[in-house]
Amino acid sequence: EDGYDLWLRYRALEAGQQDRIRPHATALVSEESDPTIDRIAAELGTALGAMLGAPPPARRDAPAGAIVFGTPKSPRIAALGLPLGKLGREGYLIRSVAIDGKPVTVIAGNTSIGALYGAFRFIRLIQLGEPIDRLDIADRPRLDLRLLNHWDNLDRHVERGYAGQSIWDWQKLPGFADPRYTDYARANASIGINGTVLNNVNSNADILTEPFLKKVAKLADIFRPYGIRVYLSARFSAPIEIGGLKTADPLDPEVAAWWKAKADEIYRHVPDFGGFLVKANSEGQPGPQDYGRSHAEGANMLAAAVRPHGGVVMWRAFVYANENPDDRAKQAYSEFQPLDGTFADNVIVQVKNGPIDFQPREPFHPLFGAMPKTPLMMEFQITKEYLGFATHLVYLGGLWEEVLRADTHRPRAGTTVADVLDTPVRAGAPTGIAGVANIGNDRNWSGSQFDQANWYAFGRLAWNPDESGHAIAADWSRMTWGDDPALTSAITGMMLRSHQAVVDYMTPLGLNHLMATGHHYGPGPWVDDLPRRDWNPTYFHDADAAGIGFDRTRTGSNAVAQYAAPVARRFGSLATVGDDYLLWFHHVPWDHRMASGRTLWDELVVRYDRGVAEVAAMQQAWAALAPKIDARRHREVSDFLAIQREEAKWWRDACIAYFGSIAKRPLPAGHAAPPHDLQYYKAIRHPYAPGN
Ligand code: BDP
């Protein structure tokens, strides 16, 4: 096995289980015909065929044990009078019912897409060994837009991508459509993803030209039956680059007219095009501020272009412009919060989970809850840009759960980030979540077997942000590695500890942004020579002889004030901030007494060692699973864990060597000095890091 099958692995069930399922899978029955219904029939056929030994036959009548699927357009389903009213366009119902006195299972939605999601859920029940004889399940997604963001360039290089090249083979499209596009759509539909932004936010305007739109249309045609819409990252200066205009000023009528015509053209190719994602005035990208206009003026102009077609504009709040703000963490809030209420109603502001940039751990972004009149969507990063790339085993379900459950106290205590996301700001306002994809053309899709779990978990949390990261990990493990309780408990154990492990061996206690120059991979906490202050790790950790940490309290940048008062008080006080965000918000003396009773310096060392030890524990746990796992995948993971261990050690040694040179305190008893001096770690040059 090479991992290509993902969680849709559909291995034969053991005989007893097959015997239990077969009486409830005697036939596949549908009275409708549309491309999605065809896909449901195919998926149920493939899955049940593989798990039971033979696919149930398609039949027009509904014999006992049939699986009847579709919408109320099917007379049989309509006659059941199912309570589909509250399930919306994408919800489904799975029920054990009687038709003409015969027991059957009905999988129904208001649309065939709803039924498709129901079918994937039904398959999952069987994969997980759940009983299927007395089913009564009703479910619908909590968020409207559940999107992947591909940071894929048109030359197939993937920014921050660690799984090979882009899966979009633009050169061969539209003439040749890799069958893999269909498997991509199946996998996404199985977890409820309903949209995909095909190209990088650092966008190339060429994607909006006719030849590329034909390629985009081909992908859209493949994805449509799976309920997946395509979106594109739009380059704000496209009217100049491909339109021959002299300006991209959003208030210039010619510019607005150009975008309107461009949108009309896109919709001629892709009638259900989802809309644009825009990175503007950030990291050198063009934007409305180039013309003295606001983010809202830029977004609204684009929104007007797609509005007649029902499209949206997702305008990113990740602004990291070429000025030197007093605190980088404050910039998005400072620029966007005052614009609340000024965005058109088909604009959604897309906010990263934390205020800096996908660090191993960040407090939740202060914009969540602070723009009550503006739809905000979450941007998570599935690709592990700052978490060891594909080789480090880090399960992100826990990190995301932590963010989604954080209490914003806006407007009141108990309003979590998830609540902010899934409560429309007015009737009909869009809600959503995006994940920066970790998918490439590697056979295993994600660059590592375990990174598939992050794609999977993202989809499950996008469907229901209240799901538990633990439960999702267990489901994934059972479908990916085999349904054996000992295996599941060992694997989920590794996954659940893995996030804290990477935090500990890279950036413990609220530290962040410590990587060396040119990549986001290895350690470089000493780096202080980059032209912008807020590019340097020394800016982020601010270590000196007295202590370490970025003072974001009132005595410092006062970034805490961007949070609701109770949150600001908690983060702003040394007594209540807790270990996780300590050095994010405070500059703390090296001898500060921690909750553990240790000094801060000792605790830092203990954390670094704990992180490395956790990786060693994962290696051991994994080694013990060899008899239960196919050789190829087992070896791949073993090798990756060995790389992770070495690199965790590298992070630990380099950071302790450097911070020790500033703290000038002895290592706590039982903790070894780094094997080399600081110069050695400073001299390490990483020859090649993918995805930059
Ligand atoms: C940073 C990445 C950079 C992205 C940027 C973004 O390093 O490659 O372009 O975020 O989100 O994390 O726009």
XYZ file of C-alpha atoms and ligand atoms in Angstrom:
705
model
C 0.000 0.000 0.000
C 1.241 3.440 -0.772
C -1.446 5.571 0.842
C -3.171 6.632 -2.359
C -6.518 5.297 -1.126
C -6.610 7.683 1.834
C -9.431 7.023 4.304
C -11.481 5.599 1.443
C -9.488 2.418 1.692
C -12.464 0.072 1.681
C -10.715 -3.133 2.738
C -12.713 -6.375 3.051
C -14.481 -6.622 6.392
C -14.002 -9.703 8.498
C -16.496 -12.457 7.771
C -18.729 -11.949 10.802
C -19.124 -8.312 10.034
C -19.861 -8.980 6.398
C -22.629 -11.297 7.541
C -24.095 -8.548 9.700
C -24.003 -5.934 6.945
C -25.115 -7.972 3.925
C -28.794 -8.231 4.874
C -28.847 -4.412 4.899
C -27.102 -3.999 1.600
C -29.011 -6.248 -0.764
C -29.606 -3.715 -3.537
C -28.898 -0.139 -4.598
C -32.084 1.629 -5.507
C -32.544 5.020 -7.076
C -35.382 6.488 -9.067
C -33.525 9.561 -10.215
C -30.833 10.260 -12.663
C -28.381 13.071 -12.419
C -24.586 13.075 -12.360
C -24.460 13.170 -8.563
C -26.883 10.281 -8.194
C -24.640 8.347 -10.590
C -21.623 9.117 -8.395
C -23.502 7.918 -5.304
C -24.341 4.648 -7.009
C -20.736 4.239 -8.087
C -19.293 5.023 -4.648
C -21.712 2.747 -2.799
C -20.999 0.046 -5.356
C -17.235 0.366 -4.996
C -17.251 0.639 -1.232
C -19.733 -2.123 -0.508
C -18.272 -4.306 -3.217
C -14.833 -4.076 -1.664
C -15.946 -4.376 1.943
C -18.502 -7.151 1.376
C -16.864 -9.049 -1.467
C -19.474 -8.184 -4.105
C -21.350 -4.982 -4.863
C -25.102 -4.997 -4.246
C -26.954 -5.042 -7.573
C -28.751 -1.933 -8.811
C -32.507 -2.580 -8.827
C -35.630 -0.677 -9.694
C -37.779 -2.324 -7.041
C -36.887 -2.031 -3.368
C -36.394 -5.495 -1.918
C -35.847 -6.112 1.781
C -32.429 -4.809 2.756
C -32.224 -2.319 -0.103
C -30.403 0.984 0.152
C -32.729 3.591 -1.325
C -31.040 6.887 -2.032
C -31.934 10.223 -3.534
C -34.220 13.188 -2.947
C -37.968 13.706 -2.665
C -37.967 13.679 -6.466
C -37.992 9.918 -6.031
C -41.626 8.875 -5.516
C -40.563 6.287 -2.942
C -38.665 8.855 -0.924
C -41.416 11.464 -1.268
C -43.960 8.938 -0.016
C -41.983 8.488 3.194
C -42.669 12.112 4.164
C -39.240 12.421 5.764
C -38.501 15.491 7.926
C -36.005 17.029 5.523
C -37.228 20.573 6.084
C -34.457 21.675 8.424
C -31.613 20.015 6.583
C -30.963 22.683 3.963
C -29.284 22.126 0.619
C -26.492 19.943 1.921
C -27.956 18.038 4.854
C -29.065 14.420 4.825
C -31.051 11.870 6.648
C -30.239 8.182 6.971
C -33.038 6.026 8.310
C -34.062 2.452 8.632
C -37.646 2.460 7.371
C -40.175 0.159 5.750
C -41.229 0.499 2.140
C -44.165 -1.711 1.155
C -43.641 -3.560 4.390
C -40.002 -4.348 3.623
C -37.166 -3.041 5.765
C -34.821 -0.776 3.821
C -32.299 1.961 4.516
C -33.073 5.320 3.015
C -30.380 7.922 2.416
C -32.047 11.176 1.471
C -31.293 14.837 1.042
C -33.176 17.812 -0.311
C -30.652 17.759 -3.129
C -28.630 14.928 -4.551
C -25.538 16.549 -3.003
C -27.127 16.078 0.422
C -27.738 12.448 -0.472
C -24.088 12.135 -1.562
C -22.902 13.337 1.847
C -25.330 10.871 3.407
C -23.913 8.056 1.305
C -20.377 8.838 2.431
C -21.578 8.903 6.038
C -23.279 5.534 5.538
C -20.057 4.095 4.122
C -18.143 5.476 7.089
C -20.545 3.779 9.499
C -19.699 0.475 7.882
C -15.973 1.198 7.801
C -16.173 1.914 11.522
C -18.139 -1.211 12.298
C -21.215 0.667 13.547
C -24.529 -1.186 13.519
C -26.665 -0.206 10.536
C -29.896 -2.012 11.237
C -31.696 0.742 13.138
C -30.432 3.998 11.771
C -31.857 7.415 12.380
C -29.277 10.050 11.570
C -29.917 13.609 10.487
C -27.030 15.952 9.848
C -26.183 19.157 8.032
C -23.041 21.242 7.814
C -22.689 24.138 10.207
C -20.742 26.354 7.821
C -21.699 27.310 4.279
C -18.280 27.569 2.658
C -15.912 24.713 3.440
C -12.971 25.371 1.222
C -9.507 24.250 0.429
C -7.072 26.981 -0.566
C -4.390 25.671 -2.879
C -1.274 27.798 -2.861
C -0.441 26.347 -6.275
C 1.384 28.338 -8.898
C 0.682 27.928 -12.588
C 4.120 26.357 -13.107
C 3.042 23.643 -10.613
C 5.307 24.830 -7.838
C 3.350 24.829 -4.591
C 4.129 27.607 -2.139
C 4.691 25.985 1.260
C 3.843 22.676 -0.363
C 5.656 19.531 0.766
C 3.844 16.873 -1.258
C 5.471 17.238 -4.646
C 4.149 19.440 -7.393
C 0.681 20.838 -7.848
C -1.857 18.209 -8.768
C -3.209 20.606 -11.412
C -1.429 19.720 -14.608
C -2.207 22.973 -16.370
C -0.231 22.096 -19.456
C -2.350 19.040 -20.254
C -5.671 20.555 -19.258
C -8.284 20.773 -20.648
C -7.376 18.069 -23.188
C -6.342 15.547 -20.575
C -7.962 15.302 -17.174
C -5.923 13.157 -14.815
C -8.244 10.566 -13.200
C -6.760 11.767 -9.975
C -8.972 14.862 -10.152
C -11.939 12.583 -9.647
C -10.362 10.912 -6.657
C -9.575 14.354 -5.275
C -13.235 15.258 -5.577
C -14.361 11.981 -3.995
C -12.036 12.429 -1.050
C -13.166 15.992 -0.481
C -16.842 15.188 -0.836
C -16.437 12.348 1.648
C -15.547 14.913 4.321
C -17.906 17.632 3.154
C -15.505 20.055 1.456
C -17.591 22.031 -1.021
C -15.179 24.406 -2.671
C -11.608 24.759 -3.790
C -9.501 27.783 -4.627
C -7.258 26.429 -7.340
C -4.368 28.888 -7.324
C -2.004 30.637 -4.953
C -3.008 33.786 -3.081
C 0.246 35.225 -4.399
C -1.545 35.127 -7.648
C -0.633 35.278 -11.294
C -3.191 37.178 -13.383
C -2.816 34.655 -16.223
C -5.254 32.344 -14.438
C -7.966 34.824 -15.466
C -7.199 34.618 -19.182
C -9.292 32.623 -21.620
C -6.911 29.662 -22.098
C -6.703 29.117 -18.351
C -10.428 29.602 -17.860
C -10.989 26.668 -20.213
C -8.753 24.557 -18.010
C -10.505 25.792 -14.893
C -13.858 24.948 -16.492
C -12.710 21.387 -17.085
C -11.857 20.950 -13.418
C -15.153 22.553 -12.417
C -17.013 20.046 -14.596
C -15.269 17.167 -12.844
C -15.908 18.555 -9.372
C -19.527 19.690 -9.872
C -21.210 16.299 -9.365
C -19.342 16.070 -6.072
C -20.755 19.356 -4.830
C -17.434 21.179 -5.169
C -17.290 24.651 -6.670
C -14.144 26.252 -7.954
C -12.863 29.646 -6.874
C -9.831 31.588 -8.031
C -7.312 33.839 -6.335
C -7.549 37.147 -8.139
C -4.574 39.421 -8.573
C -5.702 42.947 -7.829
C -3.580 44.430 -10.574
C -4.945 42.077 -13.255
C -6.647 44.943 -15.136
C -3.170 46.320 -15.807
C -1.370 43.039 -16.405
C -3.848 41.289 -18.653
C -6.383 44.030 -19.345
C -4.127 46.705 -20.749
C -5.476 49.384 -18.367
C -3.210 51.965 -16.798
C -4.573 51.541 -13.297
C -6.249 49.044 -11.010
C -7.796 51.761 -8.839
C -11.018 50.227 -7.548
C -12.865 53.525 -7.806
C -11.989 53.993 -11.464
C -15.120 53.120 -13.501
C -13.030 51.527 -16.240
C -11.447 49.186 -13.709
C -14.806 48.221 -12.251
C -16.143 47.636 -15.767
C -13.137 45.472 -16.610
C -13.725 43.251 -13.575
C -17.413 43.045 -14.363
C -16.697 41.901 -17.905
C -14.079 39.490 -16.584
C -16.550 38.035 -14.106
C -19.137 37.640 -16.872
C -16.535 35.832 -18.953
C -15.610 33.509 -16.075
C -19.241 32.636 -15.490
C -19.668 31.809 -19.165
C -17.025 29.128 -18.650
C -18.001 28.120 -15.131
C -21.668 28.898 -14.462
C -21.384 27.982 -10.784
C -18.045 29.689 -10.197
C -17.762 30.399 -6.476
C -15.911 33.708 -6.493
C -12.570 35.295 -5.739
C -10.044 34.994 -2.945
C -7.823 38.054 -2.618
C -4.555 38.779 -0.885
C -4.082 42.510 -1.177
C -1.491 44.906 0.182
C 0.362 42.184 1.958
C 3.870 40.905 1.355
C 4.230 42.885 -1.840
C 0.882 41.980 -3.391
C -0.945 44.820 -5.137
C -4.123 46.175 -3.615
C -6.450 49.124 -3.187
C -4.087 50.905 -0.795
C -1.745 51.434 -3.753
C -4.370 53.966 -4.872
C -5.170 55.361 -1.459
C -8.307 53.221 -1.190
C -9.351 50.963 1.653
C -9.633 47.196 1.780
C -13.414 47.630 1.765
C -13.330 49.757 -1.383
C -11.243 47.133 -3.120
C -13.322 44.201 -1.945
C -16.631 45.876 -2.736
C -15.626 46.645 -6.291
C -14.833 42.967 -6.919
C -17.941 41.919 -5.036
C -20.078 44.002 -7.392
C -18.594 42.140 -10.340
C -19.521 38.670 -9.080
C -22.739 39.632 -7.310
C -25.096 39.259 -10.321
C -23.871 35.669 -10.594
C -24.156 34.838 -6.916
C -20.409 34.848 -6.288
C -18.529 35.889 -3.169
C -15.270 37.686 -2.489
C -13.080 36.300 0.259
C -10.805 39.144 1.255
C -7.862 38.104 3.387
C -7.015 39.914 6.593
C -3.448 38.603 6.534
C -1.850 41.959 5.968
C 1.852 42.181 6.424
C 2.815 45.278 4.559
C 6.123 47.002 4.081
C 5.981 49.249 7.056
C 7.317 48.706 10.500
C 4.327 48.500 12.780
C 4.947 48.646 16.516
C 3.764 45.076 16.733
C 3.162 42.828 13.773
C 0.501 40.954 15.752
C -1.648 44.083 15.823
C -1.727 44.898 12.145
C -4.735 42.934 10.876
C -6.987 44.139 13.661
C -5.816 47.729 13.291
C -6.530 47.762 9.572
C -9.732 45.751 9.466
C -11.678 46.310 12.658
C -12.451 49.965 11.834
C -13.923 48.791 8.498
C -16.630 46.736 10.177
C -19.954 47.413 8.507
C -18.486 48.851 5.330
C -18.125 45.650 3.305
C -20.666 44.602 0.666
C -22.804 41.695 1.766
C -21.140 39.173 -0.529
C -17.722 39.888 0.953
C -16.266 37.633 3.627
C -13.120 38.607 5.454
C -10.840 35.602 5.774
C -8.817 35.637 8.980
C -5.964 33.326 9.959
C -6.408 31.454 13.217
C -3.855 33.579 15.028
C -2.503 37.113 14.718
C 0.981 36.257 13.410
C 1.185 33.430 10.928
C 0.376 29.750 11.470
C 2.899 29.289 14.271
C 2.928 25.981 16.171
C 0.678 27.662 18.724
C -0.946 31.086 18.690
C -3.714 32.664 20.706
C -6.887 33.092 18.648
C -7.021 36.071 16.324
C -8.533 39.132 18.040
C -10.661 39.908 14.976
C -12.947 36.967 15.807
C -15.918 38.554 17.497
C -14.668 42.075 16.874
C -16.424 42.644 13.532
C -20.046 41.802 14.299
C -21.347 43.348 11.069
C -18.928 41.538 8.768
C -18.923 37.856 7.852
C -15.570 36.402 8.923
C -14.245 33.074 7.821
C -11.437 31.095 9.377
C -8.208 30.343 7.551
C -6.358 27.359 8.929
C -3.175 26.002 7.439
C -3.285 22.300 6.690
C 0.140 22.294 5.092
C 2.706 22.359 7.880
C 4.771 25.382 6.939
C 6.035 26.042 10.446
C 5.549 22.590 11.901
C 8.274 20.524 10.312
C 6.886 20.167 6.796
C 5.692 16.729 5.752
C 8.258 14.689 7.658
C 7.218 15.678 11.173
C 4.237 13.810 12.528
C 1.974 16.546 13.845
C -1.770 16.102 14.030
C -3.467 19.451 13.757
C -6.934 18.447 14.953
C -6.050 19.450 18.506
C -4.584 22.799 17.491
C -7.721 23.678 15.525
C -10.012 22.479 18.269
C -8.144 24.718 20.702
C -8.756 27.745 18.463
C -12.382 26.930 17.647
C -13.242 26.506 21.311
C -11.492 29.652 22.505
C -13.882 32.017 24.274
C -13.892 35.394 22.529
C -16.186 36.956 25.153
C -17.717 38.836 22.271
C -20.444 39.768 22.611
C -20.557 37.777 25.848
C -18.774 35.074 27.836
C -19.101 31.698 26.175
C -19.090 32.973 22.590
C -16.426 30.782 21.071
C -14.550 31.314 17.837
C -16.702 28.512 16.379
C -19.826 30.447 17.387
C -18.524 33.540 15.652
C -17.901 31.506 12.525
C -21.199 29.694 12.307
C -23.566 32.480 13.332
C -24.469 34.513 10.234
C -24.070 38.231 10.894
C -27.495 38.738 9.322
C -30.054 36.443 7.764
C -28.557 34.839 4.690
C -25.017 36.128 5.303
C -22.384 33.588 4.322
C -20.338 31.625 6.855
C -17.211 29.659 6.143
C -13.820 28.158 6.799
C -10.786 27.599 4.600
C -7.777 25.354 4.934
C -4.521 25.909 3.062
C -4.213 22.549 1.337
C -1.408 20.079 1.900
C -2.115 18.210 -1.298
C 0.347 17.611 -4.101
C 1.091 15.030 -6.743
C 2.892 12.648 -4.365
C 1.281 9.212 -4.506
C 0.154 9.609 -0.911
C -1.317 13.049 -1.694
C -0.026 14.891 1.371
C 3.676 14.106 1.427
C 3.278 11.804 4.399
C 0.774 9.206 5.509
C -0.005 11.100 8.683
C -0.568 14.419 6.973
C -3.616 12.863 5.358
C -5.142 13.024 8.807
C -4.884 16.805 8.760
C -6.756 17.056 5.470
C -9.338 14.684 6.902
C -9.668 16.520 10.217
C -10.021 19.853 8.471
C -13.006 18.572 6.504
C -14.684 17.084 9.555
C -14.215 20.264 11.585
C -15.424 22.394 8.685
C -18.610 20.354 8.664
C -18.963 20.524 12.428
C -16.563 22.827 14.280
C -17.613 21.292 17.600
C -16.344 17.820 16.791
C -13.549 16.504 18.931
C -10.080 16.263 17.485
C -9.676 12.993 19.354
C -12.778 11.365 17.863
C -11.757 12.478 14.386
C -8.261 11.047 14.858
C -9.711 7.718 15.946
C -12.033 7.536 12.935
C -9.222 8.431 10.583
C -6.894 5.879 12.107
C -9.425 3.079 11.842
C -10.184 3.826 8.208
C -6.559 4.415 7.241
C -4.582 1.833 9.180
C -7.072 -0.861 10.029
C -9.811 -1.391 12.554
C -7.986 -2.956 15.481
C -8.537 -1.370 18.904
C -4.908 -1.710 20.017
C -3.716 -0.137 16.790
C -6.227 2.687 17.049
C -5.335 3.479 20.597
C -1.591 3.494 19.875
C -1.968 5.643 16.767
C -4.396 8.146 18.246
C -2.146 8.340 21.289
C 0.726 9.396 19.055
C -1.416 11.854 17.151
C -2.883 13.546 20.192
C 0.489 14.122 21.823
C 2.153 15.251 18.640
C 1.029 18.868 18.659
C 2.297 19.675 22.131
C 5.498 17.840 21.192
C 6.263 20.121 18.257
C 5.373 23.189 20.309
C 7.822 22.011 22.957
C 10.752 21.224 20.702
C 10.350 24.291 18.469
C 8.618 27.148 20.269
C 7.625 26.341 23.851
C 5.780 28.598 26.300
C 4.363 30.982 23.699
C 7.576 31.603 21.740
C 7.150 31.872 17.997
C 8.822 32.672 14.706
C 12.272 31.353 15.599
C 13.244 29.897 12.241
C 16.394 30.573 10.276
C 16.471 32.738 7.177
C 15.273 31.588 3.772
C 12.933 28.845 4.915
C 10.579 28.070 7.755
C 12.249 24.861 8.712
C 15.216 24.852 11.051
C 16.030 27.024 14.061
C 17.573 30.480 13.884
C 16.579 32.280 17.092
C 19.763 34.366 16.832
C 18.855 35.926 13.480
C 18.843 39.721 13.853
C 20.249 41.002 10.584
C 17.211 41.130 8.316
C 16.244 44.534 6.949
C 12.875 44.658 8.645
C 12.699 44.453 12.397
C 9.668 42.176 12.283
C 11.392 39.646 10.084
C 13.917 38.776 12.781
C 13.427 36.053 15.361
C 15.088 38.356 17.914
C 12.131 40.725 17.474
C 9.696 37.927 18.304
C 11.424 36.501 21.394
C 13.052 39.720 22.620
C 15.458 37.820 24.890
C 17.962 39.833 26.889
C 19.952 39.405 30.088
C 16.853 40.113 32.161
C 14.380 37.790 30.498
C 12.540 36.696 27.385
C 9.218 37.244 25.620
C 7.319 39.907 23.678
C 5.618 42.383 25.975
C 2.134 42.785 24.532
C 0.651 44.131 27.755
C 0.013 47.777 28.565
C 3.686 48.291 29.317
C 4.513 46.987 25.852
C 2.650 47.003 22.539
C -0.700 46.598 24.306
C -1.881 44.068 21.719
C -3.916 42.524 24.547
C -6.259 45.490 24.251
C -7.468 44.120 20.915
C -9.264 41.357 22.810
C -12.493 41.654 24.801
C -11.797 43.005 28.288
C -11.970 39.677 30.185
C -9.659 38.038 27.639
C -7.328 41.026 27.718
C -7.211 40.793 31.502
C -6.444 37.081 31.413
C -3.730 37.349 28.761
C -2.438 40.587 30.272
C -1.672 39.248 33.712
C 1.287 37.021 34.497
C -0.830 35.313 37.113
C -3.548 34.184 34.690
C -2.011 33.975 31.234
C -0.912 30.352 31.666
C 2.113 28.591 30.208
C 0.884 28.275 26.622
C 0.895 31.991 25.812
C 3.264 33.240 28.481
C 6.039 34.538 26.247
C 3.605 35.561 23.540
C 2.236 38.260 25.820
C 4.917 38.913 28.425
C 8.569 39.691 28.786
C 9.390 37.470 31.722
C 12.478 37.363 33.972
C 14.555 34.222 33.585
C 14.100 33.450 37.270
C 10.330 33.882 37.220
C 8.674 31.072 39.185
C 6.451 28.975 36.920
C 3.367 26.993 37.952
C 5.606 23.912 37.950
C 7.781 25.473 40.661
C 10.736 25.745 38.259
C 12.302 28.969 37.090
C 11.414 30.092 33.597
C 14.880 29.193 32.307
C 14.709 25.717 33.762
C 11.193 25.252 32.439
C 12.270 26.267 28.951
C 14.972 23.608 28.966
C 12.607 21.024 30.391
C 10.095 21.772 27.641
C 12.663 21.434 24.864
C 13.729 18.081 26.256
C 10.173 16.964 26.751
C 9.448 17.672 23.082
C 12.379 15.535 21.939
C 11.408 12.772 24.359
C 7.895 12.731 22.959
C 9.238 12.105 19.481
C 11.309 9.239 20.838
C 8.154 7.872 22.461
C 6.312 8.110 19.155
C 9.118 6.195 17.476
C 8.844 3.451 20.048
C 5.090 3.249 19.832
C 5.291 3.071 16.071
C 7.989 0.405 16.048
C 5.768 -1.815 18.156
C 3.024 -1.603 15.535
C 5.121 -3.167 12.778
C 3.302 -6.518 12.874
C -0.042 -4.820 12.366
C 0.845 -2.525 9.474
C 1.773 -3.095 5.850
C 5.525 -2.890 5.385
C 5.783 -0.012 2.961
C 3.690 2.473 4.864
C 5.220 1.360 8.144
C 8.730 1.940 6.912
C 7.911 5.327 5.458
C 6.521 6.523 8.772
C 9.476 5.028 10.685
C 11.935 6.849 8.474
C 10.037 10.103 8.835
C 9.966 9.745 12.610
C 13.727 9.270 12.591
C 14.086 12.504 10.634
C 11.729 14.223 13.046
C 13.734 13.022 16.025
C 16.966 14.342 14.599
C 15.402 17.659 13.770
C 13.641 17.981 17.103
C 17.054 17.507 18.665
C 18.513 20.122 16.319
C 15.830 22.613 17.393
C 16.389 21.791 21.036
C 20.148 22.016 20.931
C 20.300 25.178 18.839
C 17.703 27.004 20.919
C 19.196 25.984 24.248
C 22.681 26.926 23.049
C 21.427 30.344 21.994
C 19.038 31.181 24.828
C 21.615 29.829 27.285
C 24.154 32.301 25.915
C 21.768 35.082 26.879
C 20.260 33.746 30.104
C 23.706 32.685 31.325
C 22.297 30.210 33.770
C 23.281 26.599 34.318
C 21.194 23.831 32.838
C 18.860 22.196 35.323
C 20.124 18.912 36.742
C 19.721 15.939 34.435
C 19.517 18.020 31.256
C 22.465 17.672 28.939
C 24.276 20.595 27.366
C 23.970 20.799 23.568
C 26.751 18.694 22.040
C 28.156 21.678 20.098
C 28.705 25.338 20.732
C 26.429 28.070 19.426
C 28.705 28.823 16.467
C 28.147 25.312 15.190
C 24.368 25.724 15.073
C 24.628 29.180 13.570
C 26.806 27.813 10.797
C 24.326 25.127 9.730
C 22.958 25.915 6.289
C 19.977 23.982 5.151
C 20.809 23.146 1.563
C 17.303 22.770 0.254
C 13.856 23.296 1.657
C 10.898 22.655 -0.612
C 7.999 24.971 -1.084
C 9.510 28.378 -0.370
C 2.950 32.987 5.040
C 3.721 32.239 4.018
C 3.679 32.862 2.675
C 2.250 33.155 2.305
C 1.627 34.020 3.357
C 0.152 34.251 3.142
O 5.051 32.123 4.454
O 4.281 31.973 1.791
O 2.185 33.769 1.073
O 1.709 33.405 4.595
O -0.624 33.639 3.860
O 2.691 32.064 6.027
O -0.230 35.019 2.292
